[in-house]
Tab-separated table of C-alpha atoms in Angstrom:
chain	number	residue	atom	x	y	z
A	16	MET	CA	-25.735	-32.330	66.167
A	17	LYS	CA	-27.644	-30.804	69.110
A	18	ASP	CA	-31.016	-31.530	67.470
A	19	VAL	CA	-29.908	-35.132	66.963
A	20	ILE	CA	-28.720	-35.779	70.518
A	21	GLN	CA	-31.624	-33.957	72.155
A	22	ALA	CA	-34.497	-35.390	70.131
A	23	ILE	CA	-37.313	-36.888	72.176
A	24	LEU	CA	-37.098	-40.652	71.750
A	25	GLU	CA	-39.871	-43.032	72.678
A	26	ASN	CA	-41.486	-46.374	72.108
A	27	GLU	CA	-44.350	-48.174	73.841
A	28	VAL	CA	-42.310	-48.723	77.050
A	29	VAL	CA	-40.070	-45.713	77.555
A	30	LYS	CA	-39.717	-42.036	76.754
A	31	LEU	CA	-36.343	-40.309	76.713
A	32	GLN	CA	-36.688	-36.570	77.040
A	33	PRO	CA	-33.951	-33.978	77.337
A	34	LEU	CA	-32.885	-33.557	80.951
A	35	THR	CA	-33.806	-30.205	82.482
A	36	THR	CA	-32.924	-28.526	85.758
A	37	ALA	CA	-36.507	-29.200	86.882
A	38	ASP	CA	-35.709	-32.945	86.854
A	39	PHE	CA	-33.166	-32.711	89.675
A	40	ASP	CA	-35.367	-33.716	92.622
A	41	ALA	CA	-37.019	-36.670	90.860
A	42	LEU	CA	-33.723	-37.902	89.450
A	43	TYR	CA	-31.916	-37.495	92.753
A	44	ALA	CA	-34.647	-39.570	94.399
A	45	VAL	CA	-33.477	-42.382	92.092
A	46	ALA	CA	-29.750	-41.653	92.431
A	47	ALA	CA	-29.809	-41.455	96.241
A	48	ASP	CA	-29.756	-45.262	96.479
A	49	PRO	CA	-26.120	-46.275	97.219
A	50	ARG	CA	-26.670	-49.671	95.538
A	51	ILE	CA	-26.758	-47.967	92.144
A	52	TRP	CA	-23.166	-46.818	92.557
A	53	GLU	CA	-21.590	-49.905	94.203
A	54	GLN	CA	-19.738	-51.012	91.041
A	55	HIS	CA	-19.279	-47.507	89.710
A	56	PRO	CA	-15.938	-45.669	89.815
A	57	GLU	CA	-17.686	-42.841	91.741
A	58	GLN	CA	-19.256	-44.842	94.545
A	59	ASP	CA	-20.312	-41.783	96.534
A	60	ARG	CA	-22.503	-40.338	93.777
A	61	TRP	CA	-25.556	-41.110	95.933
A	62	LYS	CA	-24.574	-38.137	98.120
A	63	LYS	CA	-26.554	-35.052	97.149
A	64	GLU	CA	-23.580	-32.705	96.739
A	65	VAL	CA	-21.699	-35.256	94.598
A	66	PHE	CA	-24.776	-36.004	92.526
A	67	ARG	CA	-25.378	-32.260	92.051
A	68	ARG	CA	-21.977	-31.942	90.273
A	69	PHE	CA	-22.822	-34.954	88.094
A	70	PHE	CA	-26.280	-33.545	87.314
A	71	ASN	CA	-24.901	-30.102	86.436
A	72	ALA	CA	-22.395	-31.723	84.065
A	73	ALA	CA	-25.244	-33.704	82.495
A	74	ILE	CA	-27.231	-30.506	81.882
A	75	ALA	CA	-24.132	-28.764	80.474
A	76	SER	CA	-23.486	-31.687	78.105
A	77	LYS	CA	-26.680	-30.872	76.171
A	78	GLY	CA	-27.021	-34.598	75.439
A	79	ALA	CA	-28.522	-35.945	78.674
A	80	TYR	CA	-31.933	-37.518	79.027
A	81	SER	CA	-34.339	-38.373	81.763
A	82	ILE	CA	-35.687	-41.872	81.206
A	83	ILE	CA	-39.422	-42.030	81.800
A	84	ASP	CA	-41.259	-45.295	82.417
A	85	LYS	CA	-44.372	-44.775	80.301
A	86	LYS	CA	-46.366	-47.264	82.380
A	87	THR	CA	-45.903	-45.317	85.640
A	88	GLY	CA	-44.828	-41.859	84.442
A	89	GLU	CA	-41.854	-42.023	86.846
A	90	ILE	CA	-38.273	-41.103	86.101
A	91	ALA	CA	-36.512	-44.466	85.943
A	92	GLY	CA	-33.011	-43.041	85.482
A	93	SER	CA	-30.835	-41.074	83.121
A	94	THR	CA	-28.486	-41.539	80.175
A	95	ARG	CA	-26.733	-39.381	77.624
A	96	PHE	CA	-25.117	-39.021	74.247
A	97	TYR	CA	-21.799	-37.207	74.252
A	98	LYS	CA	-18.905	-36.531	71.949
A	99	ALA	CA	-15.258	-37.072	72.751
A	100	GLU	CA	-12.564	-34.825	71.311
A	101	GLY	CA	-11.348	-35.980	67.912
A	102	GLU	CA	-13.850	-38.845	67.661
A	103	GLY	CA	-15.049	-37.853	64.158
A	104	ASP	CA	-17.995	-40.014	63.127
A	105	THR	CA	-18.315	-41.583	66.580
A	106	ILE	CA	-20.526	-40.696	69.501
A	107	LEU	CA	-20.577	-42.079	73.020
A	108	ILE	CA	-23.470	-43.314	75.100
A	109	GLY	CA	-22.973	-43.419	78.811
A	110	TYR	CA	-23.550	-42.065	82.290
A	111	THR	CA	-26.586	-44.343	82.374
A	112	PHE	CA	-28.169	-45.371	85.635
A	113	PHE	CA	-31.515	-46.804	86.641
A	114	ALA	CA	-33.504	-47.203	89.822
A	115	VAL	CA	-32.794	-50.637	91.280
A	116	LYS	CA	-36.355	-51.787	90.579
A	117	TYR	CA	-35.518	-51.680	86.836
A	118	TRP	CA	-32.452	-53.891	87.120
A	119	GLY	CA	-32.788	-57.246	85.401
A	120	THR	CA	-36.066	-56.261	83.721
A	121	GLY	CA	-34.718	-55.607	80.213
A	122	PHE	CA	-35.397	-51.893	80.630
A	123	ASN	CA	-31.757	-50.925	79.981
A	124	ASN	CA	-31.726	-52.986	76.789
A	125	ILE	CA	-34.922	-51.272	75.590
A	126	VAL	CA	-33.427	-47.830	76.275
A	127	LYS	CA	-30.109	-48.597	74.577
A	128	LYS	CA	-31.800	-50.074	71.503
A	129	LEU	CA	-33.959	-46.967	71.193
A	130	MET	CA	-30.870	-44.769	71.413
A	131	LEU	CA	-28.837	-46.891	68.999
A	132	ASN	CA	-31.597	-47.084	66.384
A	133	HIS	CA	-31.825	-43.299	66.515
A	134	ILE	CA	-28.151	-42.360	66.537
A	135	PHE	CA	-27.037	-44.828	63.857
A	136	GLN	CA	-28.946	-42.656	61.396
A	137	TYR	CA	-26.193	-40.062	61.929
A	138	VAL	CA	-22.949	-41.782	62.970
A	139	GLU	CA	-20.961	-44.872	62.002
A	140	GLN	CA	-19.821	-45.932	65.469
A	141	VAL	CA	-20.971	-45.720	69.063
A	142	ASN	CA	-18.570	-46.142	71.952
A	143	PHE	CA	-19.411	-46.754	75.581
A	144	HIS	CA	-17.272	-45.830	78.610
A	145	VAL	CA	-17.684	-48.335	81.437
A	146	GLY	CA	-15.976	-48.500	84.819
A	147	GLU	CA	-13.455	-51.333	85.214
A	148	GLU	CA	-15.392	-52.774	88.158
A	149	ASN	CA	-18.846	-52.152	86.726
A	150	PHE	CA	-19.538	-55.725	85.695
A	151	ARG	CA	-23.300	-55.215	85.336
A	152	SER	CA	-22.756	-52.499	82.731
A	153	GLN	CA	-20.046	-54.477	80.946
A	154	GLN	CA	-22.430	-57.415	80.549
A	155	ALA	CA	-25.278	-55.177	79.414
A	156	ILE	CA	-23.140	-53.491	76.746
A	157	ALA	CA	-21.781	-56.825	75.527
A	158	LYS	CA	-25.357	-58.105	75.086
A	159	LEU	CA	-25.898	-55.266	72.618
A	160	GLY	CA	-22.978	-56.519	70.545
A	161	ALA	CA	-20.391	-53.941	71.634
A	162	ILE	CA	-16.850	-55.291	71.889
A	163	PRO	CA	-13.924	-54.231	74.096
A	164	ALA	CA	-11.848	-51.562	72.339
A	165	GLY	CA	-9.342	-50.400	74.961
A	166	LYS	CA	-9.137	-48.130	77.978
A	167	GLU	CA	-9.200	-44.365	78.471
A	168	ILE	CA	-8.672	-41.989	81.354
A	169	VAL	CA	-11.884	-40.009	81.763
A	170	THR	CA	-12.609	-37.018	83.989
A	171	ILE	CA	-16.135	-35.773	84.544
A	172	ALA	CA	-17.837	-33.198	86.691
A	173	GLY	CA	-14.720	-32.227	88.634
A	174	GLU	CA	-14.205	-35.810	89.784
A	175	ALA	CA	-10.785	-37.448	89.869
A	176	PRO	CA	-9.664	-39.009	86.564
A	177	LYS	CA	-10.591	-42.691	86.333
A	178	VAL	CA	-9.808	-45.493	83.928
A	179	ARG	CA	-12.814	-46.449	81.828
A	180	LEU	CA	-13.102	-49.449	79.561
A	181	VAL	CA	-14.143	-48.551	76.026
A	182	TYR	CA	-16.614	-50.749	74.180
A	183	ALA	CA	-17.314	-50.127	70.487
A	184	LEU	CA	-20.310	-50.908	68.315
A	185	ASN	CA	-20.175	-50.222	64.580
A	186	LYS	CA	-23.239	-49.340	62.560
A	187	SER	CA	-22.531	-52.262	60.221
A	188	ASN	CA	-22.681	-54.682	63.196
A	189	TRP	CA	-25.912	-53.275	64.592
A	190	HIS	CA	-28.917	-55.463	63.780
């Protein structure tokens, strides 16, 4: 599955390339804006030492991407595919964040559609973990057609366990 979740994905607007350790400084320059994390369960992720743990976990996941704006060549944010224990023919998309200048531009929708079109060649369902207070992300996922499917306790990167809402999107409901 590694080749599937680390394929370079691109269209005319965006390029998703596997995240590397060399991306840290450029990605932290995006993540250092506290506004990005205001609705997120980990609201202090803008701090360098906190972001470093998150970044290291992203690298270790072997499913993380840097999101490149093809118009400017800049890193616009990051996202990843990941697998939960016992999920079978399901994969998750999450840990997505963008520089504030991309909010409300449709950029997130373009990225998610690119990811979904790719991954639905290999799996039957995609789930999304979203923070309970992250209303922007909840709305964005709902616009893709994902529906609420419960709650889970999720722990990442040595952070305290947090409740995440689960949204599900089946291959048969995509498109």
